[in-house]
XYZ file of C-alpha atoms in Angstrom:
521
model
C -13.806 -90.002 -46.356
C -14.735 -86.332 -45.319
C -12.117 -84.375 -43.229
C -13.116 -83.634 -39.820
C -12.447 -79.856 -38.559
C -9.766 -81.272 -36.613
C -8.364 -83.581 -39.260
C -8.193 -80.138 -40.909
C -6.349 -78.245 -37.966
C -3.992 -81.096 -37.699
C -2.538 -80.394 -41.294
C -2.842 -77.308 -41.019
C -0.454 -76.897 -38.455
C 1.554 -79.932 -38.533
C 5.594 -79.006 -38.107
C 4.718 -75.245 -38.081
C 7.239 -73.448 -36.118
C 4.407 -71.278 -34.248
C 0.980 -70.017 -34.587
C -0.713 -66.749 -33.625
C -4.777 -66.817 -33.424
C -5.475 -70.675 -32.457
C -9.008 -70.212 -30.942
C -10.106 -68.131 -34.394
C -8.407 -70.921 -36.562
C -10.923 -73.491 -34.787
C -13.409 -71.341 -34.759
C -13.226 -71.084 -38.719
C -12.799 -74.654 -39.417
C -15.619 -75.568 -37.414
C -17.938 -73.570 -39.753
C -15.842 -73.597 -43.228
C -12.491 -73.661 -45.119
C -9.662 -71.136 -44.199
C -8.345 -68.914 -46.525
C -4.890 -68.140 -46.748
C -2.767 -66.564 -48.470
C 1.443 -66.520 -48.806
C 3.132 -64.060 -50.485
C 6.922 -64.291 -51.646
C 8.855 -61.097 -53.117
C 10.248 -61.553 -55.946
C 13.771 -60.576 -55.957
C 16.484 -63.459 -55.813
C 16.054 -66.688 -57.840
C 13.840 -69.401 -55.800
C 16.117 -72.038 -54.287
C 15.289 -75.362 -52.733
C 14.511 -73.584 -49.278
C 10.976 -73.078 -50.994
C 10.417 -76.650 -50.765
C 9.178 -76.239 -47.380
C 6.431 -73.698 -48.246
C 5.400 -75.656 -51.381
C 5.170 -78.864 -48.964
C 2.893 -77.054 -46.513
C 0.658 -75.123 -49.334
C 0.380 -78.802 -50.284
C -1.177 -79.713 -46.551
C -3.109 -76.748 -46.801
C -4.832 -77.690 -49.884
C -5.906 -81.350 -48.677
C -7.067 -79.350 -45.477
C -9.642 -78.036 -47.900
C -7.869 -74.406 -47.345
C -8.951 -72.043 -50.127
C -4.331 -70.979 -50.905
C -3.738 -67.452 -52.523
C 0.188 -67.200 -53.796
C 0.424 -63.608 -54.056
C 4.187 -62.617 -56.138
C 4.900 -58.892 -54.267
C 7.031 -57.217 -56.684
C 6.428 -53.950 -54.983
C 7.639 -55.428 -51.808
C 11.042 -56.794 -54.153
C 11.481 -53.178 -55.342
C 10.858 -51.383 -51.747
C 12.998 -53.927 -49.954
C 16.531 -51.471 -50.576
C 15.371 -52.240 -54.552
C 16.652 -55.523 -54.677
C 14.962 -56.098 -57.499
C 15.601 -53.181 -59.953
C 12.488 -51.898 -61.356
C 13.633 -52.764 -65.083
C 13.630 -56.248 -63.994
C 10.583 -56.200 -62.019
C 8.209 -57.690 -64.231
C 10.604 -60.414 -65.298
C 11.303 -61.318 -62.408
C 7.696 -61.927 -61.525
C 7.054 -63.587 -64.495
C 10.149 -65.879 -63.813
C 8.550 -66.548 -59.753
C 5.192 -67.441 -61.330
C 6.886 -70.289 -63.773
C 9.154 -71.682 -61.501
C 6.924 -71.829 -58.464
C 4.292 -73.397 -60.593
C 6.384 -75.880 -61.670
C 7.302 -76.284 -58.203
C 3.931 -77.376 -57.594
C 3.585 -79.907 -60.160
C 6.491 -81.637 -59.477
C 5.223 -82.175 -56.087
C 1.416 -82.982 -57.587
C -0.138 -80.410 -56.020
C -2.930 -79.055 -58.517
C -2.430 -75.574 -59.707
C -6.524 -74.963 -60.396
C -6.840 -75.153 -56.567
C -4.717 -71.927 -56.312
C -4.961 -68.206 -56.643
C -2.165 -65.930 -58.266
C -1.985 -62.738 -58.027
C 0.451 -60.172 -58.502
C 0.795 -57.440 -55.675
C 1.129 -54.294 -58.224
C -2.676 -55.527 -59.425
C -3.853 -53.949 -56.807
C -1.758 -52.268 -54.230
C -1.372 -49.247 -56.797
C -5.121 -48.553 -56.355
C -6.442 -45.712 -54.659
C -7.865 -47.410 -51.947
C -4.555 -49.161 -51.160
C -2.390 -46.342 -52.149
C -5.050 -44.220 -48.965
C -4.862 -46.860 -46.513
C -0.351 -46.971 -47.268
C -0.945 -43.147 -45.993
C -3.310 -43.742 -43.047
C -1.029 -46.307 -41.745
C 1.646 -43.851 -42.213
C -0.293 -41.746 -39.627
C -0.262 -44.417 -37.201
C 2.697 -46.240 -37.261
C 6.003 -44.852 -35.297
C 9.814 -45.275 -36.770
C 10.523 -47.570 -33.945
C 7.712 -50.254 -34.819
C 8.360 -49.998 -38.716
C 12.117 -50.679 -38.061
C 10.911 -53.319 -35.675
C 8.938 -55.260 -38.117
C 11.227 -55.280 -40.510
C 14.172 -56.502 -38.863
C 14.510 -59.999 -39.854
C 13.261 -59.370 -43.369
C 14.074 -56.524 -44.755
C 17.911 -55.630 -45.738
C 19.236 -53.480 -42.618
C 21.696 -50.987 -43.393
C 23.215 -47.824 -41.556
C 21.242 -45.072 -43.257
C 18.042 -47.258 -44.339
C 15.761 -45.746 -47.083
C 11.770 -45.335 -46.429
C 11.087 -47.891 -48.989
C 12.235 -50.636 -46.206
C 10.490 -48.618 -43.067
C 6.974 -49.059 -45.404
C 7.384 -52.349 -45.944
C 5.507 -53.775 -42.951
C 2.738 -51.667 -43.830
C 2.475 -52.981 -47.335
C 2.634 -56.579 -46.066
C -0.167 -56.053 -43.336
C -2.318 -54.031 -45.523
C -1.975 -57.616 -48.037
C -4.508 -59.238 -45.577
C -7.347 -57.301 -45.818
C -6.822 -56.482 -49.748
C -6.749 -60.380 -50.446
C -9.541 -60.676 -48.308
C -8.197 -63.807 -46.181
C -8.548 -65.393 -42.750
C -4.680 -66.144 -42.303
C -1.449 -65.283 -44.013
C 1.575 -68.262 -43.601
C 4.614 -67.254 -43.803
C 8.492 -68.149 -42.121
C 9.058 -67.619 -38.738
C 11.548 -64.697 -39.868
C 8.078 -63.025 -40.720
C 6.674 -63.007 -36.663
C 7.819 -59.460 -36.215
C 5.566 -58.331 -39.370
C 2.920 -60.687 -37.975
C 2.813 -58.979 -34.988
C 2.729 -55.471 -36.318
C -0.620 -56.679 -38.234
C -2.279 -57.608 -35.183
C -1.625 -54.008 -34.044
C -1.970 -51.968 -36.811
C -4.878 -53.178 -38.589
C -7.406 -53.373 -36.269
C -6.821 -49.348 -35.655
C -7.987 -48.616 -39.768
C -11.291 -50.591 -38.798
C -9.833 -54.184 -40.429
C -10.056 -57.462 -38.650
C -7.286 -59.157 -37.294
C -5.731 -62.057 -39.280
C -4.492 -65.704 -37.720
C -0.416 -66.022 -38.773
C 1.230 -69.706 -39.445
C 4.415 -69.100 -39.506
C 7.107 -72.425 -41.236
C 10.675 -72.650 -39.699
C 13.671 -71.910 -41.598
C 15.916 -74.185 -43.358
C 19.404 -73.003 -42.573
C 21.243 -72.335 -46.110
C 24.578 -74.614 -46.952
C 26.785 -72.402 -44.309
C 24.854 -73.150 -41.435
C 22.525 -69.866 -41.579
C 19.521 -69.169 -42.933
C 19.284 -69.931 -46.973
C 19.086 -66.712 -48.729
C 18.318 -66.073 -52.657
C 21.260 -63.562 -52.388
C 23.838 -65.880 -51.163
C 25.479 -67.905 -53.643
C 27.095 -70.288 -51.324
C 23.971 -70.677 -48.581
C 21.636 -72.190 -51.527
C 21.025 -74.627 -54.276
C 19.081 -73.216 -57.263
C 16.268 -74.607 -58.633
C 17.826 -74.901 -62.020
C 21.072 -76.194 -60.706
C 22.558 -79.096 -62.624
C 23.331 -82.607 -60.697
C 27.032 -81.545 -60.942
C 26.286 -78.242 -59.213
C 24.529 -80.015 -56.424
C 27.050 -82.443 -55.651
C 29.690 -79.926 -55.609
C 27.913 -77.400 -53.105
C 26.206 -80.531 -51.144
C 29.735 -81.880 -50.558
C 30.969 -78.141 -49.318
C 27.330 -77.994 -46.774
C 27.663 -77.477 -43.281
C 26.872 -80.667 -41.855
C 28.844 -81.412 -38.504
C 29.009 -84.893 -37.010
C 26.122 -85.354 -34.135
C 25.164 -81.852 -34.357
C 21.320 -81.194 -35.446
C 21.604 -77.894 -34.809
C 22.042 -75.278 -37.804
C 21.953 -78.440 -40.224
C 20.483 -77.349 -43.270
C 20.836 -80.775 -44.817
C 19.371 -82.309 -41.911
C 16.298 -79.779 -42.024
C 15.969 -80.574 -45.581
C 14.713 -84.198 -44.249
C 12.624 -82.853 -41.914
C 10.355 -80.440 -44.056
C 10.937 -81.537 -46.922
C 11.469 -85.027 -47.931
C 9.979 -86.731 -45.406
C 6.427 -84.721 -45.833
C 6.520 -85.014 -49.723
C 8.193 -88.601 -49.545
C 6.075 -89.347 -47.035
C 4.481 -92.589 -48.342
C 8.779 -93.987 -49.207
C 11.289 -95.273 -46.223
C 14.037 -92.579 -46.655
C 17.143 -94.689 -47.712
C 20.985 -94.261 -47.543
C 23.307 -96.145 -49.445
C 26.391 -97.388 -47.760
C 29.260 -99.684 -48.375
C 29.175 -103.107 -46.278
C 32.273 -101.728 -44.954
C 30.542 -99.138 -43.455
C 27.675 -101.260 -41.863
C 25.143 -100.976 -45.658
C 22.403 -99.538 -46.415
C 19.845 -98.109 -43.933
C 16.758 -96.927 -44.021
C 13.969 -94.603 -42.101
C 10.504 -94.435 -41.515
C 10.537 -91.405 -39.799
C 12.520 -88.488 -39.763
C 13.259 -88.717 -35.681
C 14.699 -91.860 -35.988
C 16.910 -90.568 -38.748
C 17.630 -87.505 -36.409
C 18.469 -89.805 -33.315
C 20.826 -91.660 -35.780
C 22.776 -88.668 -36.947
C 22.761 -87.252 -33.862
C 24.452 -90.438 -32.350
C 26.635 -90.855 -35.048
C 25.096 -93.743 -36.288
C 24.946 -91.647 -39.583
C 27.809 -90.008 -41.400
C 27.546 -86.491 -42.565
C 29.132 -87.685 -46.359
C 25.928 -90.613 -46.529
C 23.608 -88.160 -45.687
C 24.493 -85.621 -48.338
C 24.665 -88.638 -50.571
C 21.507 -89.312 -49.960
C 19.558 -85.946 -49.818
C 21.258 -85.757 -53.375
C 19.633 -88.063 -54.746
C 15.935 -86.823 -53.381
C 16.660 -83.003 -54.141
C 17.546 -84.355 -57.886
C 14.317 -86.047 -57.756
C 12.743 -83.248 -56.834
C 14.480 -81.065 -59.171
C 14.507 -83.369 -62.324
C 10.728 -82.008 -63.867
C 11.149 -78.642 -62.804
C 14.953 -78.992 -64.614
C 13.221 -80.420 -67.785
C 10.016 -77.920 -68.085
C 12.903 -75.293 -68.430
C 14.934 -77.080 -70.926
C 12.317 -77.887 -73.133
C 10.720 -74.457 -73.343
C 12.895 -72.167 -74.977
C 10.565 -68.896 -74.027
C 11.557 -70.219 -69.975
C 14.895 -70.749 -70.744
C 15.063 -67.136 -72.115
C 12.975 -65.197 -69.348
C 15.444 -67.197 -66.924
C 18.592 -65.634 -68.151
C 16.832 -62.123 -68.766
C 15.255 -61.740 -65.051
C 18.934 -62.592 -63.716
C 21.292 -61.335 -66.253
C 25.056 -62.371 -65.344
C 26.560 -59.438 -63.328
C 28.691 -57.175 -65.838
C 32.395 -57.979 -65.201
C 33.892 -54.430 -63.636
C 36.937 -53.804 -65.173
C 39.716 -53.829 -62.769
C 40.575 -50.308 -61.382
C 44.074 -48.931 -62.256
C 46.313 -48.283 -59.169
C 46.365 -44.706 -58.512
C 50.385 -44.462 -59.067
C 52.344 -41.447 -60.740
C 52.638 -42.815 -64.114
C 49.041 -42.244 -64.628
C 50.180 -38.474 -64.923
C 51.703 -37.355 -68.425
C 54.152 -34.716 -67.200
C 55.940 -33.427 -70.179
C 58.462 -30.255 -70.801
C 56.876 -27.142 -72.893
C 57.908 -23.886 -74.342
C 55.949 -20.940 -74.028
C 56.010 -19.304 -77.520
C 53.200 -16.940 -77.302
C 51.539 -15.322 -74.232
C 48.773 -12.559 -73.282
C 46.268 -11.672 -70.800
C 43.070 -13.272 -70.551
C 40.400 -10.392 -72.058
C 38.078 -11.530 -69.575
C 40.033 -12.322 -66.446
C 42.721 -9.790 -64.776
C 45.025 -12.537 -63.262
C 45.089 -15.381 -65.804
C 47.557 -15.586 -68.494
C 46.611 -17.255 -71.929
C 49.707 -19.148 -73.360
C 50.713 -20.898 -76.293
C 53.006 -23.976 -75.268
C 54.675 -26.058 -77.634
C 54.699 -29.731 -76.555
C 56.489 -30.904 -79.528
C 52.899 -32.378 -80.984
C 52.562 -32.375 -84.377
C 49.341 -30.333 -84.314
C 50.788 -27.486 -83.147
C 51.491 -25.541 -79.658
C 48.432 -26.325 -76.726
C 46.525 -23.268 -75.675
C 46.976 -23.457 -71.761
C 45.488 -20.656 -69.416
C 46.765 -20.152 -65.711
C 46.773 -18.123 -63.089
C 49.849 -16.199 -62.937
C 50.037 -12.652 -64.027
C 49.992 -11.727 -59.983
C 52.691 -13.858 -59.620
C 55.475 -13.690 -63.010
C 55.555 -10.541 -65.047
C 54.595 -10.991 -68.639
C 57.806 -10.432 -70.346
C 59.430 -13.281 -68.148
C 56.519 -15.687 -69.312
C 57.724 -15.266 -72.615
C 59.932 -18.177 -74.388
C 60.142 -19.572 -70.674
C 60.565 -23.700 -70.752
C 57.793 -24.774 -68.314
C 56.679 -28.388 -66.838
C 53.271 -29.303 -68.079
C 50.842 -31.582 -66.985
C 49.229 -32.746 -70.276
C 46.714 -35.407 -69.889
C 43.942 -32.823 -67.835
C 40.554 -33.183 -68.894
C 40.515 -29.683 -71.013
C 38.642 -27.006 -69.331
C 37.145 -24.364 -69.908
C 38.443 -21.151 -68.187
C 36.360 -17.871 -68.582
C 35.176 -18.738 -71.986
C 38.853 -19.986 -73.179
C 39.424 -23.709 -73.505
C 42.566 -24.804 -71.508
C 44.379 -28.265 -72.245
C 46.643 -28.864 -69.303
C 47.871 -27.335 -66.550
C 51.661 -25.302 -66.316
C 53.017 -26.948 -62.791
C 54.283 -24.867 -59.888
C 55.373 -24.517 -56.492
C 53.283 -22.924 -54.392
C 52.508 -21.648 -51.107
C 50.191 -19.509 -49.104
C 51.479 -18.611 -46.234
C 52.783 -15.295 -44.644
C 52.245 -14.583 -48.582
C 51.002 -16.383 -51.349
C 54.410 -17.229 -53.830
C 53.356 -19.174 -57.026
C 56.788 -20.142 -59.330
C 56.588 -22.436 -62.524
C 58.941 -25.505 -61.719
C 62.315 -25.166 -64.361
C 63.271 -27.965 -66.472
C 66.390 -28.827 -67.244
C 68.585 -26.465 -69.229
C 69.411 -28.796 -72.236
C 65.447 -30.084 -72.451
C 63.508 -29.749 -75.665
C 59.659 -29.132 -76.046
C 57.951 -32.482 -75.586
C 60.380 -34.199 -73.304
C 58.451 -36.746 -71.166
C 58.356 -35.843 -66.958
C 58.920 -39.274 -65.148
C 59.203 -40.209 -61.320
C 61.694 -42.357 -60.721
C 60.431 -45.967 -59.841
C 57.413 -45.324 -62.168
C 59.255 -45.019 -65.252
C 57.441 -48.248 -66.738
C 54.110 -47.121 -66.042
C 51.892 -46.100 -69.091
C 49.863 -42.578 -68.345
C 45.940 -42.029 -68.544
C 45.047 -40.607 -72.286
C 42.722 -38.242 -69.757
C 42.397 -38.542 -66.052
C 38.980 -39.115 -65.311
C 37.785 -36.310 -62.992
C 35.476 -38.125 -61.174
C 38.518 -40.800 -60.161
C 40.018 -37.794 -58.970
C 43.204 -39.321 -59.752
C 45.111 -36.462 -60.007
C 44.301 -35.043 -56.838
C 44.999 -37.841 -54.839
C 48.505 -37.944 -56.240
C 49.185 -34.017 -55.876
C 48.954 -34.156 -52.156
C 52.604 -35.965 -52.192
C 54.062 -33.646 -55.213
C 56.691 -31.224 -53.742
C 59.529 -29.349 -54.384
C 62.179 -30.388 -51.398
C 64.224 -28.778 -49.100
C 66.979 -29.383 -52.076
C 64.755 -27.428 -54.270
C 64.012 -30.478 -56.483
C 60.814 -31.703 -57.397
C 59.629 -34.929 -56.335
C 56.512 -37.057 -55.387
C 57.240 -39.268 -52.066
C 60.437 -38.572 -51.934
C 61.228 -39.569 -55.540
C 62.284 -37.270 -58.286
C 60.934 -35.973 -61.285
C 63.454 -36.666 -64.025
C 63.437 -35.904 -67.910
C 64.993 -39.136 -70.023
C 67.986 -37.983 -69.663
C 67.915 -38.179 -65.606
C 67.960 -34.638 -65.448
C 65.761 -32.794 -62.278
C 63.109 -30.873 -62.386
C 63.904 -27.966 -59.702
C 62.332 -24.848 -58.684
C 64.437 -21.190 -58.655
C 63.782 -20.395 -55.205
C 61.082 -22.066 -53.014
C 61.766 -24.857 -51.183
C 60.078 -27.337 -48.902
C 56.711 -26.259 -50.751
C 53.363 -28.005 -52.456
C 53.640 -28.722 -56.394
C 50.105 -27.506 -57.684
């Protein structure tokens, strides 16, 4: 038997959230089919949360509704790049397959649908004009507006997020449909179409707009929230395990993602099955519903507990799950594009704590020095740091500051584990230490090892002795610097860093001759 236009506008809307554009809807379906289109950016992976889209593409389609799924991978890249451009294309690849086999595991007929990939045609020129004339139009305040409950909001957001409203209004006219459906968290971007579009000369569009189902945690079920979500590709044991850790308060229907689940979900695709739950006799056996309001009035009363429910959702999300879980298995091409869309995240290695032993203080001898030819106040030295390669050319800045002939043979504290520079053409490889200050004049003096140390003698400060020192400090750690700021040479006249001493391994101090109460540099 033939639909009626209002048999149509019943399914159409049916458990829609809101609708903007009612009087053009009827006005439509009293001549022909709507067309509609919704659009998902592909970034995270899909999680059962689509369920409730799929179910009403599925009304749509026995409304007669000509259904356009467009995959915007330039939205997934220009919402803060969650999806990295590398990935892009997998990604979309890996949204086509799984939403498809969405689809057929809830027997909704994939020839009745359209699929189309946003980059096919919002790189055109036409598109890529009408992106700049909206540009023209459209203030900071209304772009941050729109995207509020959609795209990521940070501090100090990029312009990739502030176009994205345009992008998604200019979607209408490009796919050339009555309507766009999409969640509720879409109204703002809904609303900025029904301004914005009409001022380029395009006709307004009617928005359906699905409620959310609140993730796991009570919030709304996000792709980039491990804990709010249940992947499509989730194993039963997975399920269980995050079903059992769901937000799902006695009595309270609010927030209740489980809950929600039944209501746009299982009961629309179910919808010709009494929704059961099993329980013990103990606990008053099994009950069933007709409808999901009864089953509402029952949790909400108590009637239900919160551990039979999830029991029994589990069993109709595994259902659900089961041939989109097989298609994967058996293809091995799907099971590949899978893991290379959503690589596992590379483990970081653990960052060493910034402590002094990082630094590889050791005691030198000065064996040979001279001016720099190119530079009137740096020395260039020879130091022997009892390596087997020979002495380390070292270059500093002190000819202002220690005559030559006092340079000469002089034991000296070096820091040896300085990424070498290069210093006016002559390649340094560490760094002689000294005390210094600037003020009423500027007074550089090397730091004096002990008298009975040797070239090569390891620099330690006590309480670090155990650590194990950097082969090179990275400079873009800046690990040294953070550490210098708390090297000085006390009021005593002995080195230390946070009031702990530098000592050689045989517990002598490392002192300077006569500054005190100065920075080590």
């Amino acid at each position: 038997m033939a639909l009626t236009w209002s048999d149509k506008y019943r399914l159409i809307t049916k458990n829609l959230s809101e609708w903007l554009g009612d009087v053009k809807l009827k006005n439509i379906l009293k001549e022909r089919d709507l067309k509609l289109y919704w659009g998902t950016a592909t970034t995270g992976k899909p999680h059962i949360g689509y369920f409730a889209p799929m179910s009403k593409i599925a009304d749509f389609l026995r409304a007669g509704t000509e259904v356009t799924i467009l995959f915007a991978d330039l939205h997934a890249y220009l919402d803060n790049m969650k999806a990295p451009w590398e990935l892009l294309e997998l990604r979309t690849q890996y949204y086509e397959a799984v939403i498809k086999a969405m689809l057929k595991s809830i027997g909704v007929p994939l020839d009745k649908l359209k699929f189309v990939k946003g980059t096919d045609y919002q790189l055109s020129k036409e598109y890529t004009l009408d992106v700049y004339r909206l540009t023209s139009l459209v203030t900071e305040h209304d772009a941050k507006k729109a995207g509020a409950e959609v795209v990521k909001q940070v501090s100090n957001p990029l312009l990739s997020g502030l176009l994205y409203p345009s992008l998604q209004a200019l979607d209408e006219h490009y796919l050339k449909v009555d309507a766009q459906f999409g969640g509720i968290d879409q109204r703002k971007i809904f609303t900025f179409s029904e301004k914005y579009l009409p001022m380029l000369g395009y006709e307004k569009c009617i928005h359906l707009m699905n409620p959310m189902i609140p993730g796991l945690a009570g919030a709304k079920m996000s792709s980039s929230e491990e804990d709010s979500k249940i992947d499509l590709l989730d194993n039963p044991a997975t399920i269980k395990k995050k079903l059992k850790k769901a937000f799902c308060e006695p009595g309270n229907i609010t927030d209740n993602g489980v809950l929600t689940f039944c209501k746009h979900v299982v009961f629309p695709l179910f919808k010709d099955e009494v929704f059961n739950i099993s329980r013990t006799a103990e606990f008053g056996g099994d009950v069933s519903f007709f409808k999901y309001e009864d089953l509402e009035a029952a949790f909400a009363s108590q009637e239900i507990h919160p551990g039979d429910l999830k029991n029994a959702v589990e069993v109709y999300i595994n259902r659900l799950l089961d041939p989109i879980r097989k298609e994967f298995e058996a293809n091995s091409k799907l099971k590949l594009l899978a893991s290379k869309a959503y690589p596992p995240p590379q483990k970081q290695k653990a960052e060493a704590e910034i402590t002094p032993a990082r630094l590889d203080i050791r005691v030198g001898k000065i064996v040979e020095v001279k001016r720099h030819p190119d530079a009137d106040s740096l020395y260039v030295e020879k130091i022997d740091l009892g390596e087997s390669n020979g002495p380390r050319t070292i270059v500093s800045g002190l000819v202002n500051f220690v005559p030559l002939n006092e340079m000469e043979n002089r034991m000296v504290v070096i820091l040896a584990n300085l990424k070498p520079a290069n210093l006016r053409g002559i390649s340094s490889h560490g760094m002689v230490l000294c005390a210094s200050v600037e003020e009423p004049i500027k007074q550089v003096e090397p730091l004096r090892p002990p008298t009975d140390s040797i070239p090569g003698d390891k620099i330690v400060i006590e309480g670090y002795e155990d650590g194990v020192a950097d082969d090179v400090l990275n400079p873009k750690k800046k690990v040294w610097e953070k550490l210098q700021v708390d090297l000085v040479v006390n009021g005593d006249g002995i080195a230390s860093w946070s009031g702990n001493p530098l000592l050689t391994s045989t517990g002598g101090k490392i002192t300077c001759d006569t500054l005190k109460n100065v920075p080590i540099k």
